[in-house]
Amino acid sequence: MQKNKTLNIIFTIFAFVGILVMVIGVVIFVKFQQFSKKADEVTAIITDIQEYRSTNSDGETEYNHVVFVRYDYEGYTHDVKLSVYSSSMRVGKSITLLVDPDNPRKVKVKGLESWPALIPIGIGLIFALVGIIPLIVMGKKERKASFLMQNGRRLQAVIDEIKENTTISVNDSHPYIIYCSYDDGLGGNVYHFKSGNIWSDPYEVCDVGSVIDVWVNQDDYSQYHVDVDALVERSIMECT
C-alpha cells in the first residue's frame, strides 16, 4: 500500500545519508593519517583553557572549551588554539602535538587526531543500518510473497479480526494487522494466518467475515502471504 512505499523511500534516504556521512568520515580519516605520517612530534604546554556556557534547544546548559598551547619548533615559539578538548587536559600539563612541517602553526593532538573523523563514521553507520536493515527485511518479504503468488496455492481465508499494532507508530499513527483463518473442509483442519503491517485503514475495503486471499506453500502452510493488496483491487473493481 501507499504508506509501505513511503517507508521504503524514508529508509532509502536514511541509508543514502548514512553512507554519504560515512564516506565523508573515511575521507577525513585518510587525510588525518596522511597528515600524521609527515608530521613531526613536539611537546607543548597547555597555557590556558577557556570555558564557555551555552543553552541548547532543550534548555540544558552545555559547556564548551577552548584550549591554548605553546611549543617550540625549529627555533620559534608558537602559541596556537587547539581544535579539540579532552577532560584530561589541565593548564600547565604537557601534551604531544603533531606539527605540519610546511605550516608549523597547523597542529593536531597526538592520540586525538582521528576523533573528528570517527564521529561522522559512527553516526553514518547508525543511519545506514537504520535504513539498510529494514530495506533488506522488506525486500525478503516481497520476494517471498512474489514466489508464493507465482508458485503457491491460493486459499480463500475468512477475516477473524482486525487490530491496530500499537507496538509501532509513525507520525502518531499505528498500522493494522489482519488475522484470518482457513478451514480445509477435510476433517476440521483450520489454519490461522496473520498479515503484515497495513498502513491504510483496512475497514475501507473489508471487515470481519470478509474473504481474503492467502497464498501458501502447498507443502508447508506455515510459509504464506496474506494478499492485502488484492482487497484493494477487488474493492476498486466492485466500485466500477
PDB file of C-alpha atoms in Angstrom:
ATOM      1  CA  MET A   1       0.000   0.000   0.000  1.00  0.00           C
ATOM      2  CA  GLN A   2       0.963   3.646  -0.348  1.00  0.00           C
ATOM      3  CA  LYS A   3       2.473   4.062   3.109  1.00  0.00           C
ATOM      4  CA  ASN A   4       4.652   0.991   2.591  1.00  0.00           C
ATOM      5  CA  LYS A   5       6.136   2.763  -0.448  1.00  0.00           C
ATOM      6  CA  THR A   6       6.623   5.874   1.680  1.00  0.00           C
ATOM      7  CA  LEU A   7       8.512   3.822   4.280  1.00  0.00           C
ATOM      8  CA  ASN A   8      10.709   2.405   1.519  1.00  0.00           C
ATOM      9  CA  ILE A   9      11.589   5.944   0.462  1.00  0.00           C
ATOM     10  CA  ILE A  10      12.287   7.006   4.065  1.00  0.00           C
ATOM     11  CA  PHE A  11      14.576   4.024   4.744  1.00  0.00           C
ATOM     12  CA  THR A  12      16.346   4.568   1.411  1.00  0.00           C
ATOM     13  CA  ILE A  13      17.027   8.182   2.389  1.00  0.00           C
ATOM     14  CA  PHE A  14      18.386   7.045   5.779  1.00  0.00           C
ATOM     15  CA  ALA A  15      20.680   4.537   4.059  1.00  0.00           C
ATOM     16  CA  PHE A  16      21.893   7.093   1.493  1.00  0.00           C
ATOM     17  CA  VAL A  17      22.563   9.799   4.098  1.00  0.00           C
ATOM     18  CA  GLY A  18      24.315   7.301   6.367  1.00  0.00           C
ATOM     19  CA  ILE A  19      26.591   6.019   3.608  1.00  0.00           C
ATOM     20  CA  LEU A  20      27.357   9.580   2.484  1.00  0.00           C
ATOM     21  CA  VAL A  21      28.307  10.660   6.023  1.00  0.00           C
ATOM     22  CA  MET A  22      30.453   7.541   6.417  1.00  0.00           C
ATOM     23  CA  VAL A  23      32.275   8.299   3.164  1.00  0.00           C
ATOM     24  CA  ILE A  24      32.948  11.851   4.350  1.00  0.00           C
ATOM     25  CA  GLY A  25      34.285  10.481   7.638  1.00  0.00           C
ATOM     26  CA  VAL A  26      36.536   7.993   5.852  1.00  0.00           C
ATOM     27  CA  VAL A  27      37.931  10.755   3.611  1.00  0.00           C
ATOM     28  CA  ILE A  28      38.676  12.888   6.686  1.00  0.00           C
ATOM     29  CA  PHE A  29      40.270   9.886   8.426  1.00  0.00           C
ATOM     30  CA  VAL A  30      42.539   9.181   5.433  1.00  0.00           C
ATOM     31  CA  LYS A  31      43.635  12.815   5.359  1.00  0.00           C
ATOM     32  CA  PHE A  32      44.445  12.664   9.073  1.00  0.00           C
ATOM     33  CA  GLN A  33      46.518   9.531   8.521  1.00  0.00           C
ATOM     34  CA  GLN A  34      48.415  11.235   5.704  1.00  0.00           C
ATOM     35  CA  PHE A  35      48.993  14.245   7.961  1.00  0.00           C
ATOM     36  CA  SER A  36      50.275  12.028  10.784  1.00  0.00           C
ATOM     37  CA  LYS A  37      52.833  10.312   8.530  1.00  0.00           C
ATOM     38  CA  LYS A  38      54.546  13.548   7.514  1.00  0.00           C
ATOM     39  CA  ALA A  39      54.096  15.452  10.800  1.00  0.00           C
ATOM     40  CA  ASP A  40      56.777  15.996  13.444  1.00  0.00           C
ATOM     41  CA  GLU A  41      56.159  15.359  17.135  1.00  0.00           C
ATOM     42  CA  VAL A  42      56.706  18.158  19.635  1.00  0.00           C
ATOM     43  CA  THR A  43      55.941  18.630  23.311  1.00  0.00           C
ATOM     44  CA  ALA A  44      53.622  21.529  24.108  1.00  0.00           C
ATOM     45  CA  ILE A  45      52.440  23.145  27.335  1.00  0.00           C
ATOM     46  CA  ILE A  46      48.778  23.973  27.891  1.00  0.00           C
ATOM     47  CA  THR A  47      48.767  27.680  28.692  1.00  0.00           C
ATOM     48  CA  ASP A  48      45.051  28.360  29.026  1.00  0.00           C
ATOM     49  CA  ILE A  49      41.646  26.637  28.920  1.00  0.00           C
ATOM     50  CA  GLN A  50      38.635  28.881  28.403  1.00  0.00           C
ATOM     51  CA  GLU A  51      35.184  27.592  29.256  1.00  0.00           C
ATOM     52  CA  TYR A  52      32.013  28.871  27.606  1.00  0.00           C
ATOM     53  CA  ARG A  53      28.453  28.050  28.649  1.00  0.00           C
ATOM     54  CA  SER A  54      25.533  27.911  26.250  1.00  0.00           C
ATOM     55  CA  THR A  55      21.933  26.707  26.333  1.00  0.00           C
ATOM     56  CA  ASN A  56      20.758  24.112  23.840  1.00  0.00           C
ATOM     57  CA  SER A  57      17.275  23.801  22.299  1.00  0.00           C
ATOM     58  CA  ASP A  58      16.102  21.693  25.270  1.00  0.00           C
ATOM     59  CA  GLY A  59      17.045  24.433  27.738  1.00  0.00           C
ATOM     60  CA  GLU A  60      20.014  22.457  29.072  1.00  0.00           C
ATOM     61  CA  THR A  61      23.357  24.098  29.808  1.00  0.00           C
ATOM     62  CA  GLU A  62      26.272  22.955  27.658  1.00  0.00           C
ATOM     63  CA  TYR A  63      29.951  23.640  28.324  1.00  0.00           C
ATOM     64  CA  ASN A  64      32.447  24.244  25.521  1.00  0.00           C
ATOM     65  CA  HIS A  65      36.186  24.564  25.977  1.00  0.00           C
ATOM     66  CA  VAL A  66      38.899  26.310  24.001  1.00  0.00           C
ATOM     67  CA  VAL A  67      42.461  25.151  24.686  1.00  0.00           C
ATOM     68  CA  PHE A  68      45.606  27.202  24.033  1.00  0.00           C
ATOM     69  CA  VAL A  69      49.096  25.695  23.921  1.00  0.00           C
ATOM     70  CA  ARG A  70      52.697  26.857  23.498  1.00  0.00           C
ATOM     71  CA  TYR A  71      55.514  24.902  21.877  1.00  0.00           C
ATOM     72  CA  ASP A  72      58.918  25.410  20.260  1.00  0.00           C
ATOM     73  CA  TYR A  73      59.569  24.208  16.738  1.00  0.00           C
ATOM     74  CA  GLU A  74      62.737  24.815  14.709  1.00  0.00           C
ATOM     75  CA  GLY A  75      63.840  27.712  16.906  1.00  0.00           C
ATOM     76  CA  TYR A  76      60.493  29.504  17.031  1.00  0.00           C
ATOM     77  CA  THR A  77      57.883  29.635  19.796  1.00  0.00           C
ATOM     78  CA  HIS A  78      54.269  29.229  18.721  1.00  0.00           C
ATOM     79  CA  ASP A  79      51.067  29.942  20.618  1.00  0.00           C
ATOM     80  CA  VAL A  80      48.087  28.251  18.968  1.00  0.00           C
ATOM     81  CA  LYS A  81      44.499  27.279  19.696  1.00  0.00           C
ATOM     82  CA  LEU A  82      43.605  23.593  19.519  1.00  0.00           C
ATOM     83  CA  SER A  83      40.533  22.309  17.719  1.00  0.00           C
ATOM     84  CA  VAL A  84      39.845  19.551  20.269  1.00  0.00           C
ATOM     85  CA  TYR A  85      39.380  19.260  24.024  1.00  0.00           C
ATOM     86  CA  SER A  86      39.771  16.384  26.454  1.00  0.00           C
ATOM     87  CA  SER A  87      38.662  16.274  30.082  1.00  0.00           C
ATOM     88  CA  SER A  88      42.187  15.157  30.998  1.00  0.00           C
ATOM     89  CA  MET A  89      43.654  18.482  29.838  1.00  0.00           C
ATOM     90  CA  ARG A  90      44.867  20.855  32.532  1.00  0.00           C
ATOM     91  CA  VAL A  91      46.693  24.207  32.455  1.00  0.00           C
ATOM     92  CA  GLY A  92      50.435  23.579  32.769  1.00  0.00           C
ATOM     93  CA  LYS A  93      50.174  19.974  31.562  1.00  0.00           C
ATOM     94  CA  SER A  94      52.423  18.721  28.765  1.00  0.00           C
ATOM     95  CA  ILE A  95      50.880  17.150  25.674  1.00  0.00           C
ATOM     96  CA  THR A  96      52.325  15.746  22.458  1.00  0.00           C
ATOM     97  CA  LEU A  97      51.425  17.518  19.233  1.00  0.00           C
ATOM     98  CA  LEU A  98      51.835  16.594  15.600  1.00  0.00           C
ATOM     99  CA  VAL A  99      53.174  19.595  13.676  1.00  0.00           C
ATOM    100  CA  ASP A 100      52.924  20.127   9.925  1.00  0.00           C
ATOM    101  CA  PRO A 101      56.494  20.826   8.711  1.00  0.00           C
ATOM    102  CA  ASP A 102      55.125  23.030   5.921  1.00  0.00           C
ATOM    103  CA  ASN A 103      52.955  25.047   8.316  1.00  0.00           C
ATOM    104  CA  PRO A 104      54.284  24.901  11.900  1.00  0.00           C
ATOM    105  CA  ARG A 105      51.142  26.516  13.294  1.00  0.00           C
ATOM    106  CA  LYS A 106      48.997  23.682  11.950  1.00  0.00           C
ATOM    107  CA  VAL A 107      48.917  21.058  14.684  1.00  0.00           C
ATOM    108  CA  LYS A 108      46.902  18.137  15.965  1.00  0.00           C
ATOM    109  CA  VAL A 109      46.932  16.430  19.351  1.00  0.00           C
ATOM    110  CA  LYS A 110      48.549  13.001  19.104  1.00  0.00           C
ATOM    111  CA  GLY A 111      46.022  10.319  20.010  1.00  0.00           C
ATOM    112  CA  LEU A 112      43.079  12.607  19.303  1.00  0.00           C
ATOM    113  CA  GLU A 113      43.833  13.430  15.673  1.00  0.00           C
ATOM    114  CA  SER A 114      41.366  10.846  14.330  1.00  0.00           C
ATOM    115  CA  TRP A 115      38.382  11.631  16.557  1.00  0.00           C
ATOM    116  CA  PRO A 116      36.863  14.269  14.232  1.00  0.00           C
ATOM    117  CA  ALA A 117      36.709  11.563  11.560  1.00  0.00           C
ATOM    118  CA  LEU A 118      35.451   8.717  13.762  1.00  0.00           C
ATOM    119  CA  ILE A 119      32.408  10.705  14.876  1.00  0.00           C
ATOM    120  CA  PRO A 120      30.841  11.029  11.378  1.00  0.00           C
ATOM    121  CA  ILE A 121      31.791   7.427  10.613  1.00  0.00           C
ATOM    122  CA  GLY A 122      29.916   6.261  13.718  1.00  0.00           C
ATOM    123  CA  ILE A 123      26.891   8.467  13.072  1.00  0.00           C
ATOM    124  CA  GLY A 124      26.833   7.464   9.413  1.00  0.00           C
ATOM    125  CA  LEU A 125      26.994   3.777  10.325  1.00  0.00           C
ATOM    126  CA  ILE A 126      23.967   4.149  12.607  1.00  0.00           C
ATOM    127  CA  PHE A 127      21.953   5.961   9.926  1.00  0.00           C
ATOM    128  CA  ALA A 128      22.987   3.409   7.301  1.00  0.00           C
ATOM    129  CA  LEU A 129      21.936   0.453   9.470  1.00  0.00           C
ATOM    130  CA  VAL A 130      18.605   2.105  10.315  1.00  0.00           C
ATOM    131  CA  GLY A 131      17.927   2.345   6.587  1.00  0.00           C
ATOM    132  CA  ILE A 132      19.559  -0.798   5.205  1.00  0.00           C
ATOM    133  CA  ILE A 133      18.287  -3.417   7.684  1.00  0.00           C
ATOM    134  CA  PRO A 134      14.555  -2.629   7.169  1.00  0.00           C
ATOM    135  CA  LEU A 135      15.105  -2.485   3.386  1.00  0.00           C
ATOM    136  CA  ILE A 136      16.684  -5.956   3.482  1.00  0.00           C
ATOM    137  CA  VAL A 137      13.855  -7.340   5.622  1.00  0.00           C
ATOM    138  CA  MET A 138      11.155  -5.803   3.413  1.00  0.00           C
ATOM    139  CA  GLY A 139      12.957  -6.994   0.290  1.00  0.00           C
ATOM    140  CA  LYS A 140      12.992 -10.579   1.585  1.00  0.00           C
ATOM    141  CA  LYS A 141       9.285 -10.388   2.397  1.00  0.00           C
ATOM    142  CA  GLU A 142       8.484  -9.031  -1.066  1.00  0.00           C
ATOM    143  CA  ARG A 143      10.498 -11.787  -2.763  1.00  0.00           C
ATOM    144  CA  LYS A 144       8.802 -14.423  -0.603  1.00  0.00           C
ATOM    145  CA  ALA A 145       5.358 -13.026  -1.428  1.00  0.00           C
ATOM    146  CA  SER A 146       6.187 -12.911  -5.154  1.00  0.00           C
ATOM    147  CA  PHE A 147       7.415 -16.524  -5.100  1.00  0.00           C
ATOM    148  CA  LEU A 148       4.300 -17.788  -3.297  1.00  0.00           C
ATOM    149  CA  MET A 149       1.952 -15.899  -5.629  1.00  0.00           C
ATOM    150  CA  GLN A 150       3.689 -17.448  -8.651  1.00  0.00           C
ATOM    151  CA  ASN A 151       4.259 -20.959  -7.339  1.00  0.00           C
ATOM    152  CA  GLY A 152       1.991 -21.427  -4.346  1.00  0.00           C
ATOM    153  CA  ARG A 153      -1.676 -22.214  -3.764  1.00  0.00           C
ATOM    154  CA  ARG A 154      -4.324 -19.566  -3.219  1.00  0.00           C
ATOM    155  CA  LEU A 155      -6.664 -20.040  -0.290  1.00  0.00           C
ATOM    156  CA  GLN A 156      -9.842 -18.115   0.417  1.00  0.00           C
ATOM    157  CA  ALA A 157      -9.489 -17.306   4.106  1.00  0.00           C
ATOM    158  CA  VAL A 158     -12.041 -15.568   6.308  1.00  0.00           C
ATOM    159  CA  ILE A 159     -11.067 -12.462   8.273  1.00  0.00           C
ATOM    160  CA  ASP A 160     -11.497 -13.162  12.001  1.00  0.00           C
ATOM    161  CA  GLU A 161     -10.099  -9.938  13.486  1.00  0.00           C
ATOM    162  CA  ILE A 162      -8.571  -6.600  12.511  1.00  0.00           C
ATOM    163  CA  LYS A 163      -6.364  -4.965  15.146  1.00  0.00           C
ATOM    164  CA  GLU A 164      -4.048  -1.996  15.447  1.00  0.00           C
ATOM    165  CA  ASN A 165      -0.396  -2.832  16.007  1.00  0.00           C
ATOM    166  CA  THR A 166       0.286  -0.443  18.885  1.00  0.00           C
ATOM    167  CA  THR A 167       3.935  -1.510  19.135  1.00  0.00           C
ATOM    168  CA  ILE A 168       4.725   0.538  16.002  1.00  0.00           C
ATOM    169  CA  SER A 169       3.956   4.201  15.394  1.00  0.00           C
ATOM    170  CA  VAL A 170       4.805   6.552  12.521  1.00  0.00           C
ATOM    171  CA  ASN A 171       3.608  10.147  12.737  1.00  0.00           C
ATOM    172  CA  ASP A 172       1.390   9.150  15.687  1.00  0.00           C
ATOM    173  CA  SER A 173      -0.466   6.528  13.622  1.00  0.00           C
ATOM    174  CA  HIS A 174      -0.408   2.755  14.035  1.00  0.00           C
ATOM    175  CA  PRO A 175      -0.593   0.108  11.320  1.00  0.00           C
ATOM    176  CA  TYR A 176      -3.274  -2.574  11.227  1.00  0.00           C
ATOM    177  CA  ILE A 177      -2.928  -6.358  11.212  1.00  0.00           C
ATOM    178  CA  ILE A 178      -5.497  -8.754   9.750  1.00  0.00           C
ATOM    179  CA  TYR A 179      -5.995 -12.132  11.416  1.00  0.00           C
ATOM    180  CA  CYS A 180      -7.719 -14.721   9.257  1.00  0.00           C
ATOM    181  CA  SER A 181      -8.336 -18.467   9.069  1.00  0.00           C
ATOM    182  CA  TYR A 182      -8.972 -21.189   6.506  1.00  0.00           C
ATOM    183  CA  ASP A 183     -10.933 -24.419   7.007  1.00  0.00           C
ATOM    184  CA  ASP A 184      -9.823 -27.046   4.506  1.00  0.00           C
ATOM    185  CA  GLY A 185     -13.070 -28.994   4.990  1.00  0.00           C
ATOM    186  CA  LEU A 186     -11.114 -32.211   5.280  1.00  0.00           C
ATOM    187  CA  GLY A 187     -11.536 -33.303   8.843  1.00  0.00           C
ATOM    188  CA  GLY A 188     -11.752 -29.948  10.544  1.00  0.00           C
ATOM    189  CA  ASN A 189      -8.219 -28.679   9.889  1.00  0.00           C
ATOM    190  CA  VAL A 190      -8.225 -24.914  10.444  1.00  0.00           C
ATOM    191  CA  TYR A 191      -5.187 -22.830   9.515  1.00  0.00           C
ATOM    192  CA  HIS A 192      -4.607 -19.392  11.020  1.00  0.00           C
ATOM    193  CA  PHE A 193      -2.738 -16.568   9.262  1.00  0.00           C
ATOM    194  CA  LYS A 194      -1.618 -13.042  10.112  1.00  0.00           C
ATOM    195  CA  SER A 195      -0.921 -10.229   7.656  1.00  0.00           C
ATOM    196  CA  GLY A 196       1.988  -7.845   7.753  1.00  0.00           C
ATOM    197  CA  ASN A 197       1.556  -4.249   8.893  1.00  0.00           C
ATOM    198  CA  ILE A 198      -1.088  -2.387   6.878  1.00  0.00           C
ATOM    199  CA  TRP A 199      -0.671   1.386   6.864  1.00  0.00           C
ATOM    200  CA  SER A 200      -4.054   2.323   5.429  1.00  0.00           C
ATOM    201  CA  ASP A 201      -7.419   1.642   7.074  1.00  0.00           C
ATOM    202  CA  PRO A 202      -8.441  -1.904   6.009  1.00  0.00           C
ATOM    203  CA  TYR A 203     -12.053  -1.244   7.073  1.00  0.00           C
ATOM    204  CA  GLU A 204     -12.382   0.795   3.882  1.00  0.00           C
ATOM    205  CA  VAL A 205     -12.135  -2.399   1.808  1.00  0.00           C
ATOM    206  CA  CYS A 206     -13.005  -5.231   4.205  1.00  0.00           C
ATOM    207  CA  ASP A 207     -14.426  -6.191   7.596  1.00  0.00           C
ATOM    208  CA  VAL A 208     -14.589  -9.178   9.910  1.00  0.00           C
ATOM    209  CA  GLY A 209     -16.178 -12.007   7.934  1.00  0.00           C
ATOM    210  CA  SER A 210     -14.806 -10.801   4.577  1.00  0.00           C
ATOM    211  CA  VAL A 211     -12.822 -13.157   2.375  1.00  0.00           C
ATOM    212  CA  ILE A 212      -9.126 -12.516   1.780  1.00  0.00           C
ATOM    213  CA  ASP A 213      -6.607 -14.311  -0.433  1.00  0.00           C
ATOM    214  CA  VAL A 214      -3.784 -16.165   1.273  1.00  0.00           C
ATOM    215  CA  TRP A 215      -1.005 -17.693  -0.811  1.00  0.00           C
ATOM    216  CA  VAL A 216       0.672 -20.716   0.751  1.00  0.00           C
ATOM    217  CA  ASN A 217       3.401 -23.223   0.039  1.00  0.00           C
ATOM    218  CA  GLN A 218       1.410 -26.336  -0.855  1.00  0.00           C
ATOM    219  CA  ASP A 219       3.786 -28.491   1.161  1.00  0.00           C
ATOM    220  CA  ASP A 220       4.103 -26.187   4.157  1.00  0.00           C
ATOM    221  CA  TYR A 221       1.234 -23.871   5.111  1.00  0.00           C
ATOM    222  CA  SER A 222       3.485 -22.083   7.620  1.00  0.00           C
ATOM    223  CA  GLN A 223       5.005 -20.344   4.595  1.00  0.00           C
ATOM    224  CA  TYR A 224       2.298 -17.944   3.494  1.00  0.00           C
ATOM    225  CA  HIS A 225       1.480 -14.453   2.284  1.00  0.00           C
ATOM    226  CA  VAL A 226      -1.741 -12.632   3.163  1.00  0.00           C
ATOM    227  CA  ASP A 227      -2.598 -10.733  -0.019  1.00  0.00           C
ATOM    228  CA  VAL A 228      -3.843  -7.426   1.364  1.00  0.00           C
ATOM    229  CA  ASP A 229      -3.313  -5.633  -1.961  1.00  0.00           C
ATOM    230  CA  ALA A 230      -5.876  -7.937  -3.586  1.00  0.00           C
ATOM    231  CA  LEU A 231      -8.511  -6.480  -1.240  1.00  0.00           C
ATOM    232  CA  VAL A 232      -7.877  -3.009  -2.654  1.00  0.00           C
ATOM    233  CA  GLU A 233      -8.009  -4.256  -6.243  1.00  0.00           C
ATOM    234  CA  ARG A 234     -11.230  -6.166  -5.568  1.00  0.00           C
ATOM    235  CA  SER A 235     -12.798  -3.099  -3.930  1.00  0.00           C
ATOM    236  CA  ILE A 236     -11.903  -0.934  -6.948  1.00  0.00           C
ATOM    237  CA  MET A 237     -13.421  -3.463  -9.347  1.00  0.00           C
ATOM    238  CA  GLU A 238     -16.626  -3.643  -7.296  1.00  0.00           C
ATOM    239  CA  CYS A 239     -16.966   0.139  -7.352  1.00  0.00           C
ATOM    240  CA  THR A 240     -16.577   0.431 -11.144  1.00  0.00           C
TER     241      THR A 240
END
